[in-house]
Coordinates of C-alpha atoms in Angstrom, one line a residue:
M274 CA 10.4 -9.0 -27.2
A275 CA 11.5 -6.6 -30.0
D276 CA 12.8 -3.3 -29.0
E277 CA 11.1 -1.5 -31.9
R278 CA 7.6 0.0 -30.7
P279 CA 4.7 -1.1 -33.0
A280 CA 3.1 1.3 -35.2
S281 CA 0.5 3.4 -32.9
G282 CA -2.8 1.9 -32.9
S283 CA -1.9 -1.1 -34.9
E284 CA -3.3 -4.5 -34.3
A285 CA 0.3 -5.5 -33.1
E286 CA 0.4 -2.9 -30.6
R287 CA -2.9 -3.5 -29.1
R288 CA -2.1 -7.1 -28.7
E289 CA 1.1 -6.2 -27.0
I290 CA -0.6 -3.9 -24.6
W291 CA -3.2 -6.4 -23.8
R292 CA -0.6 -9.0 -23.0
L293 CA 1.5 -6.6 -20.7
R294 CA -1.6 -5.6 -18.9
W295 CA -2.1 -9.2 -18.1
T296 CA 1.4 -9.4 -17.0
I297 CA 1.5 -6.1 -15.0
G298 CA -2.2 -6.2 -13.8
T299 CA -2.5 -9.8 -12.4
P300 CA 0.1 -9.5 -9.8
Y301 CA -1.7 -6.2 -8.3
F302 CA -5.1 -7.7 -8.5
V303 CA -3.7 -10.9 -6.6
Q304 CA -1.9 -8.4 -4.3
G305 CA -5.3 -6.9 -3.5
T306 CA -6.8 -10.2 -2.7
K307 CA -4.5 -10.4 0.3
K308 CA -7.0 -8.0 1.8
L309 CA -9.2 -10.9 2.4
T310 CA -7.3 -11.5 5.6
E311 CA -7.1 -7.8 6.7
I312 CA -10.4 -7.8 9.1
P313 CA -9.9 -11.5 10.1
T314 CA -6.4 -10.7 11.1
L315 CA -7.6 -7.8 13.1
F316 CA -9.9 -10.0 15.2
F317 CA -7.3 -12.8 15.3
I318 CA -4.8 -10.5 16.8
K319 CA -7.2 -9.2 19.3
F320 CA -9.2 -12.1 20.4
E321 CA -7.1 -15.3 19.3
L322 CA -3.4 -14.1 19.9
G323 CA -4.7 -12.0 23.0
L324 CA -2.5 -8.9 22.3
G325 CA -3.4 -5.6 23.9
D326 CA -3.6 -2.1 22.3
A327 CA 0.2 -1.4 21.8
G328 CA 1.1 -5.2 21.6
G329 CA -1.4 -5.5 18.8
Q330 CA -0.4 -2.3 17.1
L331 CA 3.1 -3.7 17.1
F332 CA 2.4 -7.1 15.8
D333 CA 0.1 -5.6 13.1
S334 CA 2.8 -3.3 11.8
L335 CA 5.7 -5.9 12.1
R336 CA 3.8 -8.5 10.1
S337 CA 4.6 -6.6 6.9
I338 CA 8.2 -6.3 7.1
G339 CA 8.5 -8.8 4.2
W340 CA 7.5 -5.5 1.9
M341 CA 10.6 -3.9 3.1
M342 CA 12.9 -6.2 1.2
K343 CA 11.8 -4.9 -2.2
P344 CA 15.1 -3.1 -2.9
I345 CA 17.1 -6.3 -2.4
W346 CA 14.6 -8.2 -4.3
G347 CA 14.9 -5.4 -7.1
F348 CA 18.6 -5.7 -7.1
L349 CA 18.6 -9.5 -7.4
S350 CA 16.0 -9.4 -10.2
D351 CA 18.4 -6.8 -12.0
Q352 CA 21.5 -8.7 -11.6
V353 CA 21.1 -12.4 -11.0
P354 CA 19.2 -14.4 -13.5
L355 CA 17.3 -17.5 -12.4
F356 CA 17.3 -20.5 -14.8
G357 CA 18.4 -18.0 -17.6
Y358 CA 15.7 -15.4 -16.9
K359 CA 16.0 -12.1 -15.1
R360 CA 12.1 -11.7 -14.3
K361 CA 10.2 -14.6 -15.5
S362 CA 11.7 -17.2 -13.3
W363 CA 11.5 -15.1 -10.3
Y364 CA 7.9 -14.1 -10.8
I365 CA 6.8 -17.8 -11.3
L366 CA 8.8 -19.0 -8.3
M367 CA 7.7 -16.2 -5.8
A368 CA 4.1 -16.6 -6.8
C369 CA 4.2 -20.4 -6.1
L370 CA 6.0 -19.7 -2.7
G371 CA 3.4 -17.2 -1.8
A372 CA 0.7 -19.7 -2.0
L373 CA 2.9 -22.3 -0.1
F374 CA 3.3 -19.8 2.8
W375 CA -0.5 -19.0 3.1
F376 CA -1.1 -22.8 3.1
I377 CA 1.3 -23.2 5.9
T378 CA -0.4 -20.3 7.9
A379 CA -3.7 -22.2 7.4
F380 CA -2.2 -25.4 8.8
I381 CA -0.7 -23.9 11.9
S382 CA -4.0 -22.1 12.7
Y383 CA -5.7 -25.4 12.1
I384 CA -3.8 -27.3 14.6
G385 CA -4.4 -24.3 17.1
V386 CA -1.0 -22.7 17.4
T387 CA -1.4 -19.1 19.0
V388 CA 2.3 -18.2 19.5
P389 CA 2.5 -14.7 17.9
L390 CA 6.2 -15.1 16.7
I391 CA 5.3 -17.9 14.6
Y392 CA 2.5 -16.2 12.8
L393 CA 4.8 -12.9 12.6
I394 CA 7.3 -15.1 10.4
V395 CA 4.9 -16.8 8.2
F396 CA 3.1 -13.6 7.4
N397 CA 6.2 -12.0 6.5
L398 CA 7.4 -15.0 4.2
A399 CA 4.1 -14.6 2.4
F400 CA 4.3 -10.8 2.1
G401 CA 7.9 -11.2 0.9
T402 CA 6.9 -13.3 -2.0
Y403 CA 4.1 -10.8 -2.8
A404 CA 7.0 -8.1 -2.7
F405 CA 9.4 -10.0 -5.0
V406 CA 6.6 -10.4 -7.6
D407 CA 5.6 -6.9 -7.3
V408 CA 9.3 -5.8 -8.0
V409 CA 9.4 -7.9 -11.1
T410 CA 6.0 -6.6 -12.3
D411 CA 7.2 -3.0 -11.8
A412 CA 10.4 -3.4 -13.6
F413 CA 8.5 -4.8 -16.6
M414 CA 5.8 -1.9 -16.3
V415 CA 8.7 0.9 -16.1
T416 CA 10.8 -0.7 -19.0
E417 CA 7.9 -1.4 -21.4
G418 CA 5.9 1.8 -20.3
Q419 CA 8.8 4.0 -21.2
R420 CA 9.4 2.4 -24.5
L421 CA 5.5 2.6 -25.3
K422 CA 5.2 6.0 -23.6
R423 CA 2.4 4.6 -21.3
V424 CA 4.0 4.7 -17.6
G425 CA 1.2 6.8 -16.4
S426 CA -1.5 4.6 -18.1
F427 CA 0.0 1.4 -16.8
V428 CA 0.4 2.8 -13.2
N429 CA -3.1 3.7 -13.4
F430 CA -4.2 0.2 -14.7
Q431 CA -2.2 -1.5 -12.0
W432 CA -3.9 0.6 -9.1
A433 CA -7.3 0.2 -10.7
A434 CA -6.8 -3.7 -10.7
L435 CA -5.6 -3.4 -7.0
S436 CA -8.6 -1.4 -5.9
V437 CA -11.2 -3.9 -7.5
A438 CA -9.5 -6.7 -5.7
N439 CA -9.2 -4.8 -2.6
A440 CA -13.0 -4.0 -2.6
G441 CA -14.1 -7.6 -3.2
A442 CA -11.6 -9.1 -0.8
L443 CA -12.5 -6.7 2.0
F444 CA -16.0 -7.2 1.8
L445 CA -15.6 -11.1 1.7
G446 CA -13.2 -11.1 4.4
G447 CA -15.6 -8.9 6.7
W448 CA -18.2 -11.5 5.9
L449 CA -16.0 -14.5 6.8
Q450 CA -14.9 -12.9 10.0
Q451 CA -18.6 -12.2 11.0
N452 CA -19.3 -15.9 10.5
I453 CA -16.0 -16.9 12.3
S454 CA -17.3 -14.6 15.2
D455 CA -20.7 -16.3 15.1
G456 CA -18.9 -19.8 15.2
D457 CA -19.7 -20.9 11.7
F458 CA -16.2 -20.8 10.2
P459 CA -12.6 -21.5 11.7
T460 CA -10.2 -18.9 11.1
W461 CA -7.7 -21.2 9.1
I462 CA -10.3 -21.0 6.2
V463 CA -9.4 -17.5 5.4
F464 CA -5.7 -18.1 5.2
F465 CA -6.3 -21.0 3.1
I466 CA -8.4 -19.2 0.5
A467 CA -5.8 -16.4 0.5
G468 CA -3.2 -19.0 -0.9
I469 CA -5.2 -19.8 -4.0
P470 CA -4.8 -16.3 -6.0
P471 CA -0.9 -16.4 -6.2
I472 CA -1.3 -19.7 -8.2
F473 CA -3.1 -17.7 -10.9
T474 CA -0.3 -15.2 -10.8
A475 CA 2.3 -18.2 -11.7
Y476 CA 0.0 -19.1 -14.5
V477 CA -0.1 -15.7 -15.7
G478 CA 3.6 -15.4 -15.7
F479 CA 4.2 -18.7 -17.4
T480 CA 1.8 -17.9 -20.1
F481 CA 1.9 -14.1 -20.8
L482 CA 5.6 -12.9 -19.4
H483 CA 7.6 -13.0 -22.6
E484 CA 11.3 -12.5 -21.8
E485 CA 14.5 -13.5 -24.0
K486 CA 16.8 -15.9 -22.2
Q487 CA 19.9 -14.4 -20.9
P488 CA 22.9 -15.8 -23.1
S489 CA 24.8 -18.6 -21.6
K490 CA 28.5 -18.2 -20.8
P491 CA 31.0 -19.8 -23.1
K492 CA 31.4 -23.3 -21.9
R493 CA 34.9 -22.9 -20.8
E494 CA 34.3 -19.8 -18.8
R495 CA 31.2 -21.5 -17.4
K496 CA 33.4 -24.3 -16.1
K497 CA 35.9 -22.0 -14.7
R498 CA 33.4 -19.8 -12.9
A499 CA 30.6 -22.1 -12.0
V500 CA 29.1 -20.4 -9.1
P501 CA 26.2 -21.8 -7.2
L502 CA 23.0 -19.5 -7.3
W503 CA 23.0 -18.8 -3.6
K504 CA 26.7 -17.6 -3.8
S505 CA 26.0 -15.4 -6.8
S506 CA 23.2 -14.0 -5.0
A507 CA 25.4 -13.3 -1.7
N508 CA 28.0 -11.6 -3.8
A509 CA 25.4 -9.5 -5.4
V510 CA 24.0 -8.4 -2.0
I511 CA 27.6 -7.7 -0.8
A512 CA 28.2 -5.5 -3.7
A513 CA 25.1 -3.7 -3.2
P514 CA 26.4 -0.7 -1.2
S515 CA 28.7 0.5 -4.0
K516 CA 26.2 -0.1 -6.7
L517 CA 23.5 1.7 -4.7
N518 CA 25.7 4.6 -4.1
K519 CA 26.2 5.0 -7.9
F520 CA 22.5 4.6 -8.3
R521 CA 21.8 7.4 -5.9
R522 CA 24.0 9.9 -7.7
E523 CA 22.3 9.0 -11.0
N524 CA 18.9 9.4 -9.8
R525 CA 18.6 12.6 -7.7
V526 CA 14.9 13.0 -8.4
L527 CA 14.3 9.6 -6.8
W528 CA 15.6 10.8 -3.5
L529 CA 13.5 13.9 -3.5
L530 CA 10.6 11.7 -4.1
V531 CA 11.8 9.5 -1.3
L532 CA 11.6 12.5 1.0
F533 CA 8.3 13.6 -0.1
I534 CA 6.7 10.1 0.2
F535 CA 8.3 9.7 3.7
F536 CA 6.8 12.8 5.1
W537 CA 3.5 12.5 3.1
K538 CA 3.0 8.9 4.6
F539 CA 4.7 9.3 7.9
S540 CA 3.0 10.1 11.1
P541 CA 3.2 8.0 14.1
S542 CA 0.1 6.0 13.5
V543 CA -2.2 4.1 15.8
G544 CA -4.3 2.3 13.0
Y545 CA -4.8 -1.0 14.8
I546 CA -5.4 0.8 18.3
E547 CA -8.1 3.0 16.7
R548 CA -9.8 -0.1 15.1
S549 CA -9.6 -1.9 18.4
Y550 CA -11.1 1.3 20.2
L551 CA -14.0 1.3 17.5
I552 CA -14.8 -2.3 18.2
D553 CA -14.9 -1.7 22.0
E554 CA -16.4 1.6 22.2
R555 CA -18.4 2.2 19.1
A556 CA -20.0 -1.1 18.4
F557 CA -17.9 -1.6 15.0
T558 CA -18.4 -5.3 13.9
A559 CA -16.4 -7.3 11.3
A560 CA -19.4 -6.9 8.8
S561 CA -19.4 -3.1 9.2
F562 CA -15.6 -3.0 8.8
G563 CA -15.9 -5.1 5.6
V564 CA -18.6 -2.9 4.2
I565 CA -16.7 0.4 5.0
L566 CA -13.4 -0.9 3.7
S567 CA -14.8 -2.6 0.6
I568 CA -16.6 0.9 -0.4
G569 CA -13.1 2.3 0.2
G570 CA -11.7 0.0 -2.4
L571 CA -14.6 1.1 -5.0
T572 CA -13.9 4.6 -4.0
F573 CA -10.1 4.1 -4.9
L574 CA -11.2 2.7 -8.3
A575 CA -13.5 5.7 -9.1
S576 CA -10.8 8.0 -7.8
V577 CA -8.3 6.3 -10.3
L578 CA -10.5 6.6 -13.1
S579 CA -11.6 10.2 -12.5
Y580 CA -7.8 11.2 -11.8
R581 CA -7.1 9.9 -15.2
W582 CA -9.9 11.9 -16.9
V583 CA -9.0 15.0 -15.1
V584 CA -5.2 14.9 -15.9
T585 CA -6.1 14.0 -19.6
H586 CA -8.7 16.9 -20.1
F587 CA -6.9 19.6 -17.8
R588 CA -3.5 19.5 -18.9
S589 CA -2.6 23.0 -17.5
I590 CA -2.9 21.7 -13.9
E591 CA 0.6 20.5 -13.2
W592 CA 1.5 17.7 -10.8
H593 CA 2.6 19.9 -7.9
H594 CA -0.7 21.6 -8.0
Y595 CA -2.4 18.5 -7.1
L596 CA -0.1 17.6 -4.2
Y597 CA -0.4 21.1 -2.7
A598 CA -4.1 20.4 -3.0
M599 CA -3.7 17.1 -1.0
V600 CA -2.1 18.9 1.8
V601 CA -4.8 21.6 1.9
L602 CA -7.4 18.7 2.0
G603 CA -5.5 17.2 4.9
V604 CA -5.6 20.3 6.9
I605 CA -9.4 20.6 6.2
S606 CA -10.2 17.1 7.3
F607 CA -8.2 17.6 10.7
P608 CA -11.3 18.5 12.9
L609 CA -13.2 15.6 11.4
S610 CA -10.9 13.0 12.9
F611 CA -12.2 13.9 16.5
Y612 CA -15.9 12.8 15.8
F613 CA -14.9 9.2 16.8
Y614 CA -14.2 10.3 20.1
L615 CA -17.2 12.6 20.6
D616 CA -20.0 11.4 22.8
P617 CA -23.4 11.3 20.9
D618 CA -24.7 14.6 22.9
H619 CA -21.6 16.7 21.9
S620 CA -22.5 19.9 20.3
W621 CA -20.3 19.3 17.2
W622 CA -22.5 16.5 16.0
Q623 CA -25.2 19.0 15.2
F624 CA -23.2 20.2 12.2
V625 CA -22.9 16.7 10.5
Y626 CA -25.5 14.6 12.1
F627 CA -28.8 13.9 10.3
T628 CA -31.5 11.0 10.1
V629 CA -33.4 9.5 7.2
P630 CA -36.6 7.4 7.2
D631 CA -36.0 3.7 7.9
W632 CA -37.1 2.8 4.3
M633 CA -34.2 5.0 3.1
N634 CA -31.7 3.6 5.3
P635 CA -29.9 0.5 3.7
L636 CA -28.1 -0.3 7.0
P637 CA -30.7 0.6 9.7
D638 CA -28.5 -1.3 12.5
W639 CA -25.6 1.0 11.9
N640 CA -24.9 3.7 14.5
R641 CA -23.6 7.3 13.6
Y642 CA -19.8 6.5 14.2
Q643 CA -20.2 3.8 11.5
W644 CA -21.9 6.0 9.0
F645 CA -19.5 8.7 9.7
R646 CA -16.6 6.4 9.2
L647 CA -18.0 5.4 5.8
I648 CA -18.9 8.8 4.6
N649 CA -15.8 10.9 5.9
G650 CA -13.4 8.0 4.7
T651 CA -15.0 7.8 1.2
V652 CA -15.1 11.6 0.5
F653 CA -11.5 12.2 1.5
S654 CA -10.1 8.9 0.0
F655 CA -11.5 9.8 -3.3
A656 CA -10.0 13.2 -3.1
T657 CA -6.6 12.3 -2.1
I658 CA -5.6 9.5 -4.5
P659 CA -3.2 11.8 -6.7
A660 CA -0.9 11.8 -3.7
F661 CA -0.3 8.0 -4.4
L662 CA -0.2 8.0 -8.2
I663 CA 1.8 11.1 -9.1
P664 CA 5.1 10.0 -7.1
L665 CA 4.9 6.7 -8.9
T666 CA 4.4 8.3 -12.2
I667 CA 7.3 10.7 -11.8
N668 CA 9.6 8.0 -10.7
G669 CA 8.5 5.7 -13.5
C670 CA 9.2 8.6 -16.0
T671 CA 12.6 9.5 -14.6
I672 CA 14.2 6.3 -13.3
R673 CA 17.0 4.9 -15.6
A674 CA 15.6 1.7 -17.4
A675 CA 18.8 -0.1 -16.4
H676 CA 17.8 0.2 -12.7
A677 CA 14.1 -0.4 -13.5
A678 CA 13.6 -3.1 -10.9
V679 CA 15.7 -1.7 -7.9
G680 CA 14.7 2.1 -8.6
Y681 CA 11.1 1.4 -8.5
A682 CA 11.2 -1.0 -5.9
F683 CA 13.2 1.3 -3.8
L684 CA 10.3 4.1 -3.9
T685 CA 7.6 1.6 -3.3
A686 CA 9.4 -0.2 -0.4
L687 CA 9.8 3.1 1.1
A688 CA 6.2 3.6 1.3
N689 CA 5.9 0.2 3.0
A690 CA 8.6 0.7 5.3
T691 CA 7.3 4.1 6.2
N692 CA 4.0 2.4 7.1
I693 CA 5.8 -0.1 9.4
V694 CA 8.0 2.6 11.1
E695 CA 5.1 4.8 11.7
D696 CA 3.2 2.1 13.2
V697 CA 5.9 0.8 15.4
I698 CA 6.5 4.3 16.5
G699 CA 3.0 4.8 17.0
A700 CA 2.9 1.8 19.4
G701 CA 5.8 3.0 21.2
L702 CA 4.5 6.5 21.8
Y703 CA 1.0 5.1 22.8
G704 CA 2.5 2.8 25.3
L705 CA 4.7 5.9 26.7
F706 CA 1.7 8.2 26.9
S707 CA -0.4 5.5 28.8
T708 CA 2.4 5.4 31.5
D709 CA 2.2 7.2 34.9
A710 CA 5.2 9.2 33.9
F711 CA 3.1 10.9 31.1
A712 CA 0.0 11.4 33.4
G713 CA 0.9 15.1 33.6
L714 CA 0.9 15.4 30.0
R715 CA -2.4 13.7 29.6
T716 CA -3.8 16.0 32.4
A717 CA -2.5 19.1 30.7
F718 CA -3.9 18.2 27.5
A719 CA -7.3 17.3 29.0
N720 CA -7.6 20.7 30.5
S721 CA -6.4 22.5 27.4
I722 CA -8.4 24.2 24.6
F723 CA -7.1 21.3 22.3
E724 CA -9.1 18.7 23.8
F725 CA -12.6 18.6 22.3
A726 CA -14.1 15.4 23.4
G727 CA -14.3 16.0 27.1
A728 CA -12.5 12.7 27.6
T729 CA -10.9 11.6 30.9
D730 CA -9.9 8.2 30.0
T731 CA -6.2 7.4 29.1
R732 CA -7.3 5.7 25.7
T733 CA -9.2 8.5 24.3
L734 CA -6.9 11.2 25.4
N735 CA -3.8 9.4 23.6
L736 CA -5.7 8.9 20.5
E737 CA -6.9 12.7 20.4
M738 CA -3.2 13.7 20.8
F739 CA -2.4 11.5 17.8
V740 CA -4.7 13.7 15.5
Y741 CA -2.6 16.7 16.1
I742 CA 0.8 14.6 15.4
S743 CA -0.8 13.6 12.1
L744 CA -1.5 17.2 11.2
F745 CA 2.0 18.2 12.0
F746 CA 3.6 15.6 9.6
T747 CA 1.2 16.4 6.8
L748 CA 2.5 20.1 6.7
L749 CA 5.9 19.0 6.7
T750 CA 5.5 17.7 3.2
V751 CA 5.3 21.2 1.6
P752 CA 9.0 22.1 1.5
F753 CA 9.8 18.8 -0.2
I754 CA 7.2 19.5 -2.9
V755 CA 8.9 22.8 -3.5
L756 CA 12.5 21.0 -3.7
L757 CA 11.2 18.2 -6.0
R758 CA 9.5 20.8 -8.4
R759 CA 12.9 22.9 -8.4
E760 CA 15.0 19.8 -9.2
L761 CA 12.9 18.6 -12.1
E762 CA 12.9 22.2 -13.6
R763 CA 16.6 22.2 -13.1
Q764 CA 17.1 19.0 -15.0
N765 CA 14.4 20.2 -17.7
I766 CA 12.2 17.4 -17.0
K767 CA 8.5 17.9 -17.8
I768 CA 6.0 15.4 -16.2
D769 CA 3.0 14.8 -18.5
L770 CA 0.6 13.1 -16.1
A771 CA -1.7 12.3 -19.0
E772 CA 0.7 10.9 -21.6
S773 CA -0.9 9.2 -24.4
K774 CA -4.6 8.3 -24.1
D775 CA -5.7 4.6 -24.1

């Protein structure tokens, strides 16, 4: 690919951008299709593997460890060519392996294996391949986005593709799981279907990903230094600490982004436990989860498009203003988190509960908790999308092109690692809070002014305490927004969230 940028608006540039969008958008779309397994996996953990609240939470978090390998994949992609290519060969190979691991998952489910550790391994192998393809894709996005001055545009396009796939996959996954629960389908069908989209990723990489082949070593030098791929990869991993130290010194902004994203995303989480609670106590079904989560995906898309329009038309609003607004929204939404634990006759419901005639109700079988989850989640998901896109845009604009894969991978891997860590810690804290040793804490909380549901059972009291923990960590992000803004000003770096319009 030539280094020169085609004339703006030229036919050559339009063709190049079209090709790049196929290359960087397809893996994100395919990554979204794995959400097909999200709802079936929730029910699979709960009912087929038979794990309890804390155990299910731990399994649900650890099945995504493969995403934490992104910095290593980024380093390999930057430093270790495969079959003469730094990106293309890895892109195609890992997409094919992703399909293979899903088919293996389908097979072991088909033969009736119910050992959690086996599924933990195959899930992580599958997600590890998605992570590798994601790393290579983001490296192309950063390199080409900087050259064409379209990092923000490409980031928005990737996440728009992801949100469309998320919405469709979640709805289909909810429908499939409802049929699985009704005995119409076996679970393995879901895992088999999930293996088909990565094959399309491999095709797109082969067809649209253009990359110059790395020059071969001179014959004499190649003979003298013939090193197997596995050994060169191992040497690259061994050398990683010193190279990462240099990388850290050269990318100070990245480390401040790391701190912001960690504290923004980190809060000891009980996501699986809460969903299990909603199934047991609030009559949530696979179909209702499918509708709620798929609409959330469409909301994500609408938010990405709206965000792009806002930053383009209101350029005086700077990136840190949006992030401060996200913190404020987090505080405002804090009381709403308690509604799932309130009985129907609780006085708080009078402020938000209303009814409509049956002919106006598209889902008459839903209860107030399902509707509240849908409306509350939709509104606040729409409003908080800048907190995801802005750090990615800042990183894409400031990372050195020489470190495109490992740098971008490091930031996105941190978000995934934070999700895993918060879920693991959440499982541990929930387990501790449930023990007799913490009975005094539960009693004190139940009798305090901070307990709103009037609950006496351990499960609800624990979940209410986690609402306060989440608020605390949201407020911790403020100092890191300040530090990041000062560092960018010190380096005289101006972040234009809009960049060039498409």
